[in-house]
XYZ file of C-alpha atoms in Angstrom:
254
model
C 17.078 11.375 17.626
C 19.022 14.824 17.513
C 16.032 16.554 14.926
C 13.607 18.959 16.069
C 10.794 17.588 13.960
C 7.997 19.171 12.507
C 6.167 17.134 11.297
C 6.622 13.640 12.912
C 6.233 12.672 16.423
C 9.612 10.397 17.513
C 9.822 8.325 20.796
C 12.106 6.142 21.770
C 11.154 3.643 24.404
C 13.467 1.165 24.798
C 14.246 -1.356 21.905
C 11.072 0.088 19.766
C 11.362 3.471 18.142
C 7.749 4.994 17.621
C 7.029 7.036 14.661
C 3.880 8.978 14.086
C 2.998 11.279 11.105
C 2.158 14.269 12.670
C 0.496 16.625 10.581
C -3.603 15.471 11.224
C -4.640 18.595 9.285
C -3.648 17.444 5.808
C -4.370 14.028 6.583
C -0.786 13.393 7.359
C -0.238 14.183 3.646
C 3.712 13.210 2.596
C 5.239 16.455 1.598
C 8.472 16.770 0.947
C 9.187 18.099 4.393
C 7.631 14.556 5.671
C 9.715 12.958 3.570
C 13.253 14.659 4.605
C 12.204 14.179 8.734
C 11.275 10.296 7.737
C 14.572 10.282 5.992
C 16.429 11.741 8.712
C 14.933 9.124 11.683
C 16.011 6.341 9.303
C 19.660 7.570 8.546
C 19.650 7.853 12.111
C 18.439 4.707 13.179
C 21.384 2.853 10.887
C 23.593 4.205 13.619
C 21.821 2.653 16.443
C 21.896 -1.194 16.339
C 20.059 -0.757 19.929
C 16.754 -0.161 17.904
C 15.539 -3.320 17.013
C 11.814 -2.449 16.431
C 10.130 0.690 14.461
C 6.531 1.340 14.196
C 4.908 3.919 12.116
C 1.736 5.476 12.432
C -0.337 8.123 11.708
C -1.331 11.229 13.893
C -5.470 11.982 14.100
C -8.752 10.188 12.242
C -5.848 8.583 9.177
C -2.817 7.053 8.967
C -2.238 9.222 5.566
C -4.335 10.166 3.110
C -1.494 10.418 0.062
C 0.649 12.533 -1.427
C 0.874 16.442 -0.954
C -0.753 17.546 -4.273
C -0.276 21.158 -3.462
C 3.053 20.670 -3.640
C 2.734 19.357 -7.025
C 2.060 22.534 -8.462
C 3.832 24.767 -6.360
C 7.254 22.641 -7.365
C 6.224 23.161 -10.720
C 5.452 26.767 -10.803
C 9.244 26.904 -9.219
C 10.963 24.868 -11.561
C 8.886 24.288 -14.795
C 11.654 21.601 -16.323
C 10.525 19.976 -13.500
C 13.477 19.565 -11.399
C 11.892 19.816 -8.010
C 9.166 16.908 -9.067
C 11.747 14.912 -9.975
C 13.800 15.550 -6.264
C 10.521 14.800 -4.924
C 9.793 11.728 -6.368
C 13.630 10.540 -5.774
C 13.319 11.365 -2.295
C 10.225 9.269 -2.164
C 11.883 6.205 -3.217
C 14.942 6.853 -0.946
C 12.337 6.737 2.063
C 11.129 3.168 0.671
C 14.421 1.690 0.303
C 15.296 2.942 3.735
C 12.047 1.604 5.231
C 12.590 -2.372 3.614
C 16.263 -2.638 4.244
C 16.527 -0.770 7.636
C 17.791 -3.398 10.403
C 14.638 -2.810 12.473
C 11.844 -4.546 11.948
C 9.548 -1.850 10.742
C 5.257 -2.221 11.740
C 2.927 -0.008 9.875
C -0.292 0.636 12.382
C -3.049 1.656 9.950
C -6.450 3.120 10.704
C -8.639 5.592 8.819
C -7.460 6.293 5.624
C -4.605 4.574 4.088
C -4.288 6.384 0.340
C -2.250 6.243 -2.714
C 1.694 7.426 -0.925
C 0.073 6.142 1.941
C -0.598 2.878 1.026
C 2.656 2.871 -0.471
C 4.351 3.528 2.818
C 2.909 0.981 4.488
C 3.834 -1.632 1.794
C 7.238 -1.297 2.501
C 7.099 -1.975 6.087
C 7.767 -6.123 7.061
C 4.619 -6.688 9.377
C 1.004 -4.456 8.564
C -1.696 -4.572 11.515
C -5.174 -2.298 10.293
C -8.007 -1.108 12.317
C -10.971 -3.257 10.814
C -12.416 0.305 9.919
C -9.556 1.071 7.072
C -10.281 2.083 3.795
C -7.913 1.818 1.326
C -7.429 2.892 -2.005
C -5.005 3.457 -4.861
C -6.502 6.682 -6.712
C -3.714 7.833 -9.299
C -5.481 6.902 -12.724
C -8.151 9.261 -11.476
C -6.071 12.134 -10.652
C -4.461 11.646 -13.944
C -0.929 10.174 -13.158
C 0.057 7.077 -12.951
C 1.194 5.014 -9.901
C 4.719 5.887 -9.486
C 5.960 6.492 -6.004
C 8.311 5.335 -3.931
C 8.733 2.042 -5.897
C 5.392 1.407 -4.684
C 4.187 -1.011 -7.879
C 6.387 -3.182 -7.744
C 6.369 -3.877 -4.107
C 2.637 -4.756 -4.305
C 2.482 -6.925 -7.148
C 5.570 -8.865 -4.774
C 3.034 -8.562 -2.241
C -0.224 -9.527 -3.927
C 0.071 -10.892 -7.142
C -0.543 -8.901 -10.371
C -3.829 -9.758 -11.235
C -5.115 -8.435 -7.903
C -2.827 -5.020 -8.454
C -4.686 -4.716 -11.549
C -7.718 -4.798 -10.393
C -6.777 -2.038 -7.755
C -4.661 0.648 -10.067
C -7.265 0.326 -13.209
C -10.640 0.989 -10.786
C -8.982 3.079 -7.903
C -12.128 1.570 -6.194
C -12.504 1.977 -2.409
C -11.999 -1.350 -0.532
C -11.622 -2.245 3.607
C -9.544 -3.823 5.317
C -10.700 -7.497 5.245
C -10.083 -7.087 1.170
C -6.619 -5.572 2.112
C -6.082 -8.866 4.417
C -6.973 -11.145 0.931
C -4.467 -8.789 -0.928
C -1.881 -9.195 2.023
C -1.707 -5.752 2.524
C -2.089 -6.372 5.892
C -1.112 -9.058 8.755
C -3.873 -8.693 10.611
C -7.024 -7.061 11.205
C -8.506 -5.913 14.363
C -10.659 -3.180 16.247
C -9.121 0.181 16.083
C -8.693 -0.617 20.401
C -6.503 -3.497 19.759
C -3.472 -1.811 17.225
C -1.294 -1.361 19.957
C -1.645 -4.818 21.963
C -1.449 -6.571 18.702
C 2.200 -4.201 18.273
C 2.891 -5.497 21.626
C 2.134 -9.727 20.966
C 4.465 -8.794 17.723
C 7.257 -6.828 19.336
C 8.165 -8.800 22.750
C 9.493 -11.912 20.853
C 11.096 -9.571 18.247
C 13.184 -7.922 20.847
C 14.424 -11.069 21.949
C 15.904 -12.386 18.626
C 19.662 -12.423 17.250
C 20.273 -8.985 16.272
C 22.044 -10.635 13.719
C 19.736 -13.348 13.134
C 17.262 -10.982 11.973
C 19.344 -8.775 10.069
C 19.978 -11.517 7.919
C 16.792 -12.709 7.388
C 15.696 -9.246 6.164
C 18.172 -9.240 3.868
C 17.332 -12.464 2.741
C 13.662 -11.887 2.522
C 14.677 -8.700 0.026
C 17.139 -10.672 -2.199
C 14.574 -13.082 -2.614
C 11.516 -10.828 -3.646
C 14.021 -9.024 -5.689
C 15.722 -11.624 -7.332
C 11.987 -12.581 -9.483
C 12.537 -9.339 -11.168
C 14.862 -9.541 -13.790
C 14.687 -5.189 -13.888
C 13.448 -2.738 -11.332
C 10.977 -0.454 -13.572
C 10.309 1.458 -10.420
C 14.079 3.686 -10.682
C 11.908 5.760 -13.596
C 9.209 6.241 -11.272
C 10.988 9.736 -10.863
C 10.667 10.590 -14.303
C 7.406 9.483 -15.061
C 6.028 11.420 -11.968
C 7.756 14.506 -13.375
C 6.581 13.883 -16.757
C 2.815 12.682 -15.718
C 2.400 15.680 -13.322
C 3.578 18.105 -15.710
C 1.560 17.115 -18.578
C -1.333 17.308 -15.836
C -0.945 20.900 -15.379
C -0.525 21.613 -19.036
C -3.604 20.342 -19.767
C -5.788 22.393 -17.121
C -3.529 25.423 -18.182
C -5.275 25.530 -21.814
């Protein structure tokens, strides 16, 4: 990887690129700086068929704990038409694309926290292992905005069903990670110890597969999920982050 990153932690070590969110102190928050360095890895791993296993994780006590709210404000304050929420929320999606339909298998190792744009993250990547001390949660309604990032709604509700989505965006409630295992938000679940071997049982027969072989079958798996919506609502999520936010900030103004 040619980037001096800031905020992620990149190793390669052989056929498995590792990628940590690296910024502990804000909970590994996904600011738009996050989002450019994640966007950067995965242009660059397009280029390098060599790669044929990426896992993501997260730097100190969480995996990430959401959104960079700050940043909210501060994008408005710059651009009050909201132009910058609106890059933002574009780039956001951009990293969840790149994440489903990279040629790597992609393995989200969760422990701690695993919030709102952290939760969506994770969604998006093809195999989920969680430390059976996760908490999860989905907390936009309370925050006042609704759950658009990254495409993440309709991702879970291809992942777990809409009346269990429901449940989760209209209560925000807490819930752990054997819930997230009924939801299939996650593969497995084991102590926080065993992430990595459980990687490991995952990756060695993945590294051994047709390149092509599996390329194929992750574009397959996305046609398929894709092909039960007859529209992607998610391309506004953008617009009604932008919209949501500002109306947000208008509010608390008066």
């Amino acid at each position: 990887m040619p980037e001096d990153f800031k905020t992620l932690r990149v190793t390669a070590e052989g056929p498995v690129l590792r990628v940590q969110l690296d910024t502990p102190e804000t909970g590994n928050a996904l600011s738009g700086r996050v989002l450019d360095e994640l966007l950067t890895v995965l242009a660059a791993l397009d280029d390098d068929p060599g790669i044929r296993v990426l896992v993501l994780s997260g730097a100190g006590d969480n995996f990430c704990l959401g959104g960079e709210r700050s940043e909210f404000a501060e994008l408005l304050a710059a651009a009050p038409g909201g132009a910058g929420l609106h890059a933002l929320g574009n780039k956001a999606r951009r990293v969840c694309d790149a994440l489903a339909t990279t040629h790597a298998v992609t393995i989200a190792r969760l422990h701690g926290g695993v919030i709102g744009a952290g939760l969506g993250l994770a969604i998006f990547c093809d195999l989920r292992v969680g430390a059976d001390t996760c908490r999860f949660r989905m907390p936009e309604l309370g925050l006042g905005v609704p759950p658009a990032w990254g495409g993440v709604l309709p991702r879970l509700l291809a992942e777990s069903g809409a009346a269990k989505v429901r449940e989760l965006i209209l209560t925000a409630d807490n819930f752990d990670a054997v819930r997230a295992a009924e939801l299939s938000i996650l593969h497995k679940v084991v102590p926080e110890d065993e992430l990595d071997s459980t990687i490991v049982r995952w990756t060695k027969p993945l590294v051994r597969r047709s390149p092509a072989a599996l390329r194929s079958a992750k574009v397959m798996l996305n046609a398929y999920a894709g092909a039960a919506r007859l529209a992607d609502a998610s391309l506004f999520d953008a617009e009604l982050l932008t919209a949501s936010v500002s109306a947000a900030q208008a509010a608390r103004a008066r």
